[in-house]
Amino acid sequence: MLLGLPYWLILVIPLLGSLLVPVVGMFSEKLRDWTPSILMGISMVLCWSLLPEIGHPTQTTHWMWIEVLGLEFEVLLDPLSVIMGILASTLCFLIYVYSTEYMAHEGDRNRFFILMLAFGGGMLTLVLSNNLLIAFIGWEIMGFCSYGLIGFWNDKRNPMETEQNDIDHTNPLLQFETEGQYNTHCGTKAFIVTRIGDAFMLGGILILFVFTGTFSFTEMAADAQHWWATMAGIGMLVPTFLLIFMGAIGKSGQAPLQVWLPEAMAGPTSVSALIHAATMVKAGIYITARFLVTMVSAAGGGHNGGDHISGLQAIGFEAALSFFIFVAIIGGITALMTATMGMVSNELKQILAFSTLSQLGYMMLSLGVGGILQAEGLHFTDAYLSSVMHVISHGAFKALLFLASGGVIHALHTKYITKMGGLKNHMRKTFIVMWIGVLALAGIPPFSGFWSKDSIIEYTYELAAHWTNPLGLVLFFFAILAAACTIFYSLRFMGITFYGPSKQSHDHHESHDTHEEEHSEEHEETQEEHTEEQHHSDPHDPGPAMMVPLYILAAFTIIAFLVFPFVQNIVLEESHTWAENFAHMIEVKITYPGIIPFAITLGALALGGIPGYMMYIKGADTPNTWVPEKGFRRKAHNFLKHRWYINELYYKILNGFLNATDRYRVNVDNKIIDGIDFKSADTGKGLATKLRWFDDNVIDGFAEGVSTYSVAASESSQSAQTGRVNDYVGVIMFGIGILIIVILLSMGVF
Amino acid sequence: MQLGIIQDLIALLPMENILPLMLFAPLVAAFIAYILGARGARALTLVVTFVELLLSLVLIIAILPNPGVMWYEWYFTLSTVQFGSWSAILQIYLGVDGISVAMVFLSNLVVFIAALSSNHIDKSKNLYYMFFLMLQTGLLGVFMSLDLISFFIFWELVLIPMFFIIGRWGEEGCEHAAVKFFIYTHLGSAVMLVSFMALFFLGPGTFNMLSIKAAPIAINIQIGFALAVFLGAGVKLPVFPLHNWLPWAHVKAPTPGSVILAGILLKMGGYGFIRLGLWMVPQGFARLSIPFAILAIFTCIYAAFVAMGQTDVKSMVAYTSINHMAWVLLGVAIGGFAIGGGATEGQLFSASLAVQGAVFMMVSHGMISSVMFILAGQLKYSAGSREIPAIRGLMTKAPRMSAVFILAVFAAFGLPGMSGFIAEVLVLFGSVNIYIWSGFIAFGIFVTVGYLLWTLNRIVFSDPDPEKEVTEAPWSDLIAPILMMIPVIILGLWPDLVLNLVMPIVNDMLGVIP
């Protein structure tokens, strides 16, 4: 690495540096705010310097941590790790820079920056570790930090911001008095839901360890012929991988554990950006991709050679196939389902959250498809490349979108898009970068999202076209439909936020509703009256520390297509020239058979984009009446608004469970179990008192007694010392007499 | 570790005489301190103890390449008595291996921390620091000695300054405690001295430990010697029923006195068991493995319960020390099993773990109990009393001190991530594989966690009593415990720092081929 430094510095700098943050804070507030950026900047430079060392590290990658327990740390320098490391550290760095301004006026920034920096460190630990167990530690560091950061504003006393279109929840678990309570709840929810996945994952890791005897990815891959066949033979392969995949489902918010991510928006915006773009949700993708790589290399020689596969190995390939089918289905469902949810949400960041979920679904879909293609031997290898591309492009444009929307929320003090509007004149720069992000999200050429997403769709098409199983068609259909939904909600929130009349006001008017005409008209009138007197300052673009990261991300989003050929070379470890890759990239889109999925995608974009444009951008000034009060459209709208009722179902189950446990506590635990506990504690205390008495009086008493009695004996013998010569002489005479008698006796006189 | 450069640098130093330098520097400083007077004495003591601490770090790095052999042997002959074919050489013979160096480092660390926390000593300061520095010489001497005579000289040298520190600077009733401490420990060492003489005449006719270790000694004599060592070291450790001097001495001694007592004096017992027992007369010690193990387990649980019944915080901490030092005896006893022969490879490995755990426990407990005693002493100044029922609401009134106290309690009951956990785990791993019933000692952990948390509940997390004045401890009083918590956490996360030192010599002792 750079300057011959040891590799572990990359993750140790942010992890230990996070402890340094409050120390720096004692000296300088300003420097403290910049500490995470500086430290992560160093890590970032180190990460970039790994690029030429992929596959052939120049120093040792291996350190013993606790020798007796055989726990060691090893850095993994394969393309996937390094690219993820570069992505994570770079985005973290930009987000930390952004945070210095964004959080400048918040209290308790020590806690914020400690957790932020540790979060980045956790992600780097995960992606760079070659040891599954240590990767899991990084995974859990992220879980904890997300909990602390999502609930960061736990102390807010103001009531929750509401919006007329909100759903009324009847469940007692969903009633919050203050915003602080809500924020805490969201943090806890994120933690618990991901923990559900983690619990399964840990089980999977341990089972895997039982069979492989190692936590190391590379050793697993090298020794694959052995454990692969054994596990497949007793049918453990699929269950184990599914358990590990459960962790990825939880972290990456895949169905059915997607419920935590939309609520995770309660934290500061930079946290959302960190979670969505750089770290947490990408962790699940990374782990799945890691296993794909491991399995592919495990399958590697044997399968492609084709002639020396044992029977058990064949079973193993069957197992791998069913695992990847599962992954693909989960990804496809998530991509579509969450995209539909995003179409009706009214919270700016929540829409972005749904879009994240949907894009994550794409990535999973691509991994699954890649796996299926590989396992079926359909000669479209390396489909996971498109997933990696999408991770990169999504990381950049989603960070861009979040950070930009953070600026909007910062300026307007509301999280609902329905209370925004007409911002394009006030926040010109934000408006432009936001458009760039949205176009990338929607997959419009030539922005970054297009290349990666379209490549996923392409592979799905290949699967649909070549795989005998009709499931391929279904997945393709899902992917296309999700793309249509994506462009629709992208245009929708852009339209409502930036176009149309300005709705921002500082009084407590009934907020605007997207589908109620009267309301909006009233609102607009009052709005105009208040414009002069109540707008102390117009919403304006944020300052340079917030804008510069945005420009960098926007620039990347635009020129990504120039970068992707490099990425392809790195990921696939090929040595084509840049121009070859680039030409191929373009060529695939415009020649047969690549043009078919491309055309279909364009059709889908039109399908979603045209109504979206008509309704929200062209028609931004006229109120939207597309969803009537009643009827099918309203029902569909409600169904989506309630997020398919999945979230609420969980809460209902949870509430029922809590009630049942409460009954158990009152009836059984308090009376019987607690009774036993208290009795035994009392017994313990009683025993302790008795033993103390025993120790003080018997053990110590014996020793003290010996000394007391010997002192007493010596004292009582003092009375013999009378000092009178007569007494002494008497005693001496008596003694001599006794001696004489004894002598005589012994001489046998008597 | 990247120590190559440092090791090269150290190799350039004249290291042959580092041991006598470390040993006698405090002794010389002691007399200078007495002459310097009150203020200068404290400054000198801090400087000398800190330099000693640095020297012990140098020593560690220097011997790290091969801690399994004796380093820097140095001797000074006091006298040679000759009669016919008999000759008795009385000499000061020094040398260190991994275990000794670990204990030397611990002594210097604890003495430095104790010197820092001596800020409340306010009468006859120069005399106090003179005794203090003499004590350090005694402690280092015990851990460096390779000769029974010098071992005994230093073993006794520890007693005298300690006797005065307890008796003169202690609390009310300290004279009684000092005499009690002296009688108990002196009785133990008297028995030990007799056994040294007996070993000389019945055994190989030398006082040199290395020669004794190498010489063939009849098994009965070995057992007898091990039993005498048990009396001498068992009082120091202490084990039931020889433990009653300890709560008295610890409670009545001034805070730094308690710190040294708990921090190192008890370790002399543990070290005695390892050096004189396990290392020197292994075969004899091996026969006593089971009774020692049973006694250790009983002591652990017994002391835990008695600690639970205490109302004085210091007294509770004192019994906690007994409870924890029992782990050392267990680890050593398990080591004895392995030497006894007939152990499988796995059992040898477990025994090695257990003995390493015992040494680790000594290091870890030396640090943790120091923190606990400093804080318990601090309670007297902050809350006006050490009686548990009289202190309430420490968290509200004195959050800074409470934070350190809570951390120390966590460390004491062996929270993972702190050194106490590693020690208990190592001993338990090792012992359960050999005597399955020794897992019963885990019940001691259970009780320990119970009463320590209960104490926290009562004094830290209770509602404050508005009538009682509780003040926050000043930083000057908290600096010592906070400094001491740093190695506790470091060793909890990176136990190899100590284990690397200890492992080769333990494996050598038990005949484990790594």
PDB file of C-alpha atoms in Angstrom, chain A residues 542-691:
ATOM      1  CA  PRO A 542     -26.739  25.759   0.934  1.00  0.00           C
ATOM      2  CA  GLY A 543     -23.119  26.804   1.361  1.00  0.00           C
ATOM      3  CA  PRO A 544     -19.962  25.387  -0.231  1.00  0.00           C
ATOM      4  CA  ALA A 545     -19.273  22.518   2.202  1.00  0.00           C
ATOM      5  CA  MET A 546     -22.656  21.115   1.250  1.00  0.00           C
ATOM      6  CA  MET A 547     -22.570  22.005  -2.416  1.00  0.00           C
ATOM      7  CA  VAL A 548     -19.083  20.847  -3.361  1.00  0.00           C
ATOM      8  CA  PRO A 549     -19.790  17.174  -2.567  1.00  0.00           C
ATOM      9  CA  LEU A 550     -22.932  17.551  -4.641  1.00  0.00           C
ATOM     10  CA  TYR A 551     -20.998  18.868  -7.617  1.00  0.00           C
ATOM     11  CA  ILE A 552     -18.503  16.041  -7.358  1.00  0.00           C
ATOM     12  CA  LEU A 553     -21.247  13.431  -7.240  1.00  0.00           C
ATOM     13  CA  ALA A 554     -23.142  15.088 -10.067  1.00  0.00           C
ATOM     14  CA  ALA A 555     -20.042  15.189 -12.197  1.00  0.00           C
ATOM     15  CA  PHE A 556     -19.476  11.501 -11.607  1.00  0.00           C
ATOM     16  CA  THR A 557     -23.068  10.716 -12.438  1.00  0.00           C
ATOM     17  CA  ILE A 558     -22.696  12.401 -15.802  1.00  0.00           C
ATOM     18  CA  ILE A 559     -19.347  10.992 -16.828  1.00  0.00           C
ATOM     19  CA  ALA A 560     -19.876   7.538 -15.332  1.00  0.00           C
ATOM     20  CA  PHE A 561     -20.012   5.930 -18.759  1.00  0.00           C
ATOM     21  CA  LEU A 562     -16.411   6.949 -19.255  1.00  0.00           C
ATOM     22  CA  VAL A 563     -15.448   5.244 -16.005  1.00  0.00           C
ATOM     23  CA  PHE A 564     -17.379   2.014 -16.306  1.00  0.00           C
ATOM     24  CA  PRO A 565     -15.039   0.451 -18.881  1.00  0.00           C
ATOM     25  CA  PHE A 566     -12.276   0.700 -16.311  1.00  0.00           C
ATOM     26  CA  VAL A 567     -14.486  -0.844 -13.663  1.00  0.00           C
ATOM     27  CA  GLN A 568     -15.300  -3.678 -15.997  1.00  0.00           C
ATOM     28  CA  ASN A 569     -11.641  -4.412 -16.494  1.00  0.00           C
ATOM     29  CA  ILE A 570     -11.029  -4.392 -12.787  1.00  0.00           C
ATOM     30  CA  VAL A 571     -14.008  -6.517 -11.782  1.00  0.00           C
ATOM     31  CA  LEU A 572     -13.583  -9.127 -14.462  1.00  0.00           C
ATOM     32  CA  GLU A 573      -9.810  -8.965 -14.242  1.00  0.00           C
ATOM     33  CA  GLU A 574      -9.599  -8.548 -17.998  1.00  0.00           C
ATOM     34  CA  SER A 575      -7.097  -6.616 -19.972  1.00  0.00           C
ATOM     35  CA  HIS A 576      -9.129  -5.059 -22.752  1.00  0.00           C
ATOM     36  CA  THR A 577      -8.340  -1.511 -23.613  1.00  0.00           C
ATOM     37  CA  TRP A 578     -10.664   1.181 -22.484  1.00  0.00           C
ATOM     38  CA  ALA A 579     -11.828   1.843 -25.995  1.00  0.00           C
ATOM     39  CA  GLU A 580     -12.715  -1.797 -26.612  1.00  0.00           C
ATOM     40  CA  ASN A 581     -14.827  -1.977 -23.517  1.00  0.00           C
ATOM     41  CA  PHE A 582     -16.450   1.328 -24.257  1.00  0.00           C
ATOM     42  CA  ALA A 583     -17.264   0.400 -27.799  1.00  0.00           C
ATOM     43  CA  HIS A 584     -18.653  -2.910 -26.631  1.00  0.00           C
ATOM     44  CA  MET A 585     -20.775  -1.154 -24.051  1.00  0.00           C
ATOM     45  CA  ILE A 586     -22.370   1.033 -26.708  1.00  0.00           C
ATOM     46  CA  GLU A 587     -22.502  -1.691 -29.295  1.00  0.00           C
ATOM     47  CA  VAL A 588     -24.504  -4.033 -27.079  1.00  0.00           C
ATOM     48  CA  LYS A 589     -27.270  -1.482 -26.818  1.00  0.00           C
ATOM     49  CA  ILE A 590     -27.733  -0.885 -30.506  1.00  0.00           C
ATOM     50  CA  THR A 591     -27.179  -4.231 -32.139  1.00  0.00           C
ATOM     51  CA  TYR A 592     -29.150  -7.425 -32.082  1.00  0.00           C
ATOM     52  CA  PRO A 593     -29.916  -9.011 -29.596  1.00  0.00           C
ATOM     53  CA  GLY A 594     -29.091  -6.249 -27.128  1.00  0.00           C
ATOM     54  CA  ILE A 595     -31.384  -3.825 -28.845  1.00  0.00           C
ATOM     55  CA  ILE A 596     -34.487  -5.803 -27.917  1.00  0.00           C
ATOM     56  CA  PRO A 597     -34.239  -5.299 -24.134  1.00  0.00           C
ATOM     57  CA  PHE A 598     -33.032  -1.781 -24.786  1.00  0.00           C
ATOM     58  CA  ALA A 599     -36.089  -0.993 -26.799  1.00  0.00           C
ATOM     59  CA  ILE A 600     -38.341  -2.611 -24.238  1.00  0.00           C
ATOM     60  CA  THR A 601     -36.704  -0.526 -21.533  1.00  0.00           C
ATOM     61  CA  LEU A 602     -37.211   2.634 -23.510  1.00  0.00           C
ATOM     62  CA  GLY A 603     -40.843   1.650 -23.922  1.00  0.00           C
ATOM     63  CA  ALA A 604     -41.143   1.158 -20.189  1.00  0.00           C
ATOM     64  CA  LEU A 605     -39.551   4.520 -19.536  1.00  0.00           C
ATOM     65  CA  ALA A 606     -42.062   6.109 -21.852  1.00  0.00           C
ATOM     66  CA  LEU A 607     -44.862   4.204 -20.113  1.00  0.00           C
ATOM     67  CA  GLY A 608     -43.939   5.669 -16.767  1.00  0.00           C
ATOM     68  CA  GLY A 609     -42.344   8.881 -17.900  1.00  0.00           C
ATOM     69  CA  ILE A 610     -45.048  10.358 -20.085  1.00  0.00           C
ATOM     70  CA  PRO A 611     -47.849  10.279 -17.511  1.00  0.00           C
ATOM     71  CA  GLY A 612     -45.412  11.430 -14.873  1.00  0.00           C
ATOM     72  CA  TYR A 613     -44.317  14.346 -17.006  1.00  0.00           C
ATOM     73  CA  MET A 614     -47.835  15.285 -17.984  1.00  0.00           C
ATOM     74  CA  MET A 615     -49.175  15.116 -14.480  1.00  0.00           C
ATOM     75  CA  TYR A 616     -46.465  16.644 -12.391  1.00  0.00           C
ATOM     76  CA  ILE A 617     -44.215  18.787 -14.497  1.00  0.00           C
ATOM     77  CA  LYS A 618     -46.278  20.031 -17.359  1.00  0.00           C
ATOM     78  CA  GLY A 619     -49.370  20.086 -15.179  1.00  0.00           C
ATOM     79  CA  ALA A 620     -47.591  21.250 -12.086  1.00  0.00           C
ATOM     80  CA  ASP A 621     -49.610  24.406 -11.858  1.00  0.00           C
ATOM     81  CA  THR A 622     -52.934  22.669 -12.018  1.00  0.00           C
ATOM     82  CA  PRO A 623     -54.069  20.493  -9.153  1.00  0.00           C
ATOM     83  CA  ASN A 624     -54.000  16.785  -9.630  1.00  0.00           C
ATOM     84  CA  THR A 625     -57.319  15.016  -9.810  1.00  0.00           C
ATOM     85  CA  TRP A 626     -56.262  11.717 -11.176  1.00  0.00           C
ATOM     86  CA  VAL A 627     -57.101   9.819  -7.991  1.00  0.00           C
ATOM     87  CA  PRO A 628     -60.780  10.314  -7.222  1.00  0.00           C
ATOM     88  CA  GLU A 629     -62.390  10.102  -3.798  1.00  0.00           C
ATOM     89  CA  LYS A 630     -63.728   6.652  -4.423  1.00  0.00           C
ATOM     90  CA  GLY A 631     -63.386   3.818  -6.818  1.00  0.00           C
ATOM     91  CA  PHE A 632     -60.671   1.468  -7.905  1.00  0.00           C
ATOM     92  CA  ARG A 633     -57.966   4.089  -8.256  1.00  0.00           C
ATOM     93  CA  ARG A 634     -58.528   5.328  -4.729  1.00  0.00           C
ATOM     94  CA  LYS A 635     -58.409   1.758  -3.430  1.00  0.00           C
ATOM     95  CA  ALA A 636     -55.190   1.078  -5.280  1.00  0.00           C
ATOM     96  CA  HIS A 637     -53.797   4.350  -4.010  1.00  0.00           C
ATOM     97  CA  ASN A 638     -54.686   3.423  -0.440  1.00  0.00           C
ATOM     98  CA  PHE A 639     -53.197  -0.013  -0.853  1.00  0.00           C
ATOM     99  CA  LEU A 640     -49.906   1.485  -1.935  1.00  0.00           C
ATOM    100  CA  LYS A 641     -50.106   4.230   0.651  1.00  0.00           C
ATOM    101  CA  HIS A 642     -50.386   1.598   3.344  1.00  0.00           C
ATOM    102  CA  ARG A 643     -47.291   0.013   1.864  1.00  0.00           C
ATOM    103  CA  TRP A 644     -49.168  -3.109   0.914  1.00  0.00           C
ATOM    104  CA  TYR A 645     -50.207  -3.400   4.568  1.00  0.00           C
ATOM    105  CA  ILE A 646     -47.035  -5.394   5.239  1.00  0.00           C
ATOM    106  CA  ASN A 647     -45.659  -2.952   7.749  1.00  0.00           C
ATOM    107  CA  GLU A 648     -48.940  -2.691   9.570  1.00  0.00           C
ATOM    108  CA  LEU A 649     -49.329  -6.446   9.632  1.00  0.00           C
ATOM    109  CA  TYR A 650     -46.001  -6.746  11.414  1.00  0.00           C
ATOM    110  CA  TYR A 651     -47.041  -4.193  13.959  1.00  0.00           C
ATOM    111  CA  LYS A 652     -50.316  -5.996  14.500  1.00  0.00           C
ATOM    112  CA  ILE A 653     -48.532  -9.272  15.119  1.00  0.00           C
ATOM    113  CA  LEU A 654     -46.048  -7.557  17.365  1.00  0.00           C
ATOM    114  CA  ASN A 655     -48.761  -5.855  19.341  1.00  0.00           C
ATOM    115  CA  GLY A 656     -50.613  -9.115  19.815  1.00  0.00           C
ATOM    116  CA  PHE A 657     -47.427 -10.777  20.909  1.00  0.00           C
ATOM    117  CA  LEU A 658     -46.682  -8.001  23.381  1.00  0.00           C
ATOM    118  CA  ASN A 659     -50.163  -8.308  24.844  1.00  0.00           C
ATOM    119  CA  ALA A 660     -49.710 -12.048  25.223  1.00  0.00           C
ATOM    120  CA  THR A 661     -46.352 -11.646  26.914  1.00  0.00           C
ATOM    121  CA  ASP A 662     -47.814  -9.061  29.217  1.00  0.00           C
ATOM    122  CA  ARG A 663     -50.502 -11.513  30.265  1.00  0.00           C
ATOM    123  CA  TYR A 664     -47.827 -14.119  30.809  1.00  0.00           C
ATOM    124  CA  ARG A 665     -45.815 -11.702  32.895  1.00  0.00           C
ATOM    125  CA  VAL A 666     -48.721 -10.813  35.121  1.00  0.00           C
ATOM    126  CA  ASN A 667     -50.040 -14.311  35.540  1.00  0.00           C
ATOM    127  CA  VAL A 668     -47.023 -16.562  35.496  1.00  0.00           C
ATOM    128  CA  ASP A 669     -43.796 -14.695  35.703  1.00  0.00           C
ATOM    129  CA  ASN A 670     -44.613 -12.272  38.498  1.00  0.00           C
ATOM    130  CA  LYS A 671     -46.168 -14.915  40.643  1.00  0.00           C
ATOM    131  CA  ILE A 672     -44.166 -18.053  40.127  1.00  0.00           C
ATOM    132  CA  ILE A 673     -40.819 -17.379  38.464  1.00  0.00           C
ATOM    133  CA  ASP A 674     -40.187 -14.108  40.242  1.00  0.00           C
ATOM    134  CA  GLY A 675     -41.201 -15.732  43.482  1.00  0.00           C
ATOM    135  CA  ILE A 676     -38.527 -18.353  43.010  1.00  0.00           C
ATOM    136  CA  ASP A 677     -35.995 -15.699  42.088  1.00  0.00           C
ATOM    137  CA  PHE A 678     -36.660 -13.563  45.096  1.00  0.00           C
ATOM    138  CA  LYS A 679     -36.644 -16.555  47.397  1.00  0.00           C
ATOM    139  CA  SER A 680     -33.292 -17.725  46.124  1.00  0.00           C
ATOM    140  CA  ALA A 681     -31.854 -14.222  46.312  1.00  0.00           C
ATOM    141  CA  ASP A 682     -33.035 -13.977  49.887  1.00  0.00           C
ATOM    142  CA  THR A 683     -31.543 -17.357  50.621  1.00  0.00           C
ATOM    143  CA  GLY A 684     -28.274 -16.215  49.104  1.00  0.00           C
ATOM    144  CA  LYS A 685     -28.250 -13.078  51.218  1.00  0.00           C
ATOM    145  CA  GLY A 686     -29.113 -15.061  54.337  1.00  0.00           C
ATOM    146  CA  LEU A 687     -26.334 -17.507  53.568  1.00  0.00           C
ATOM    147  CA  ALA A 688     -23.959 -14.611  53.011  1.00  0.00           C
ATOM    148  CA  THR A 689     -24.802 -13.128  56.407  1.00  0.00           C
ATOM    149  CA  LYS A 690     -24.344 -16.478  58.139  1.00  0.00           C
ATOM    150  CA  LEU A 691     -21.039 -17.107  56.391  1.00  0.00           C
TER     151      LEU A 691
END
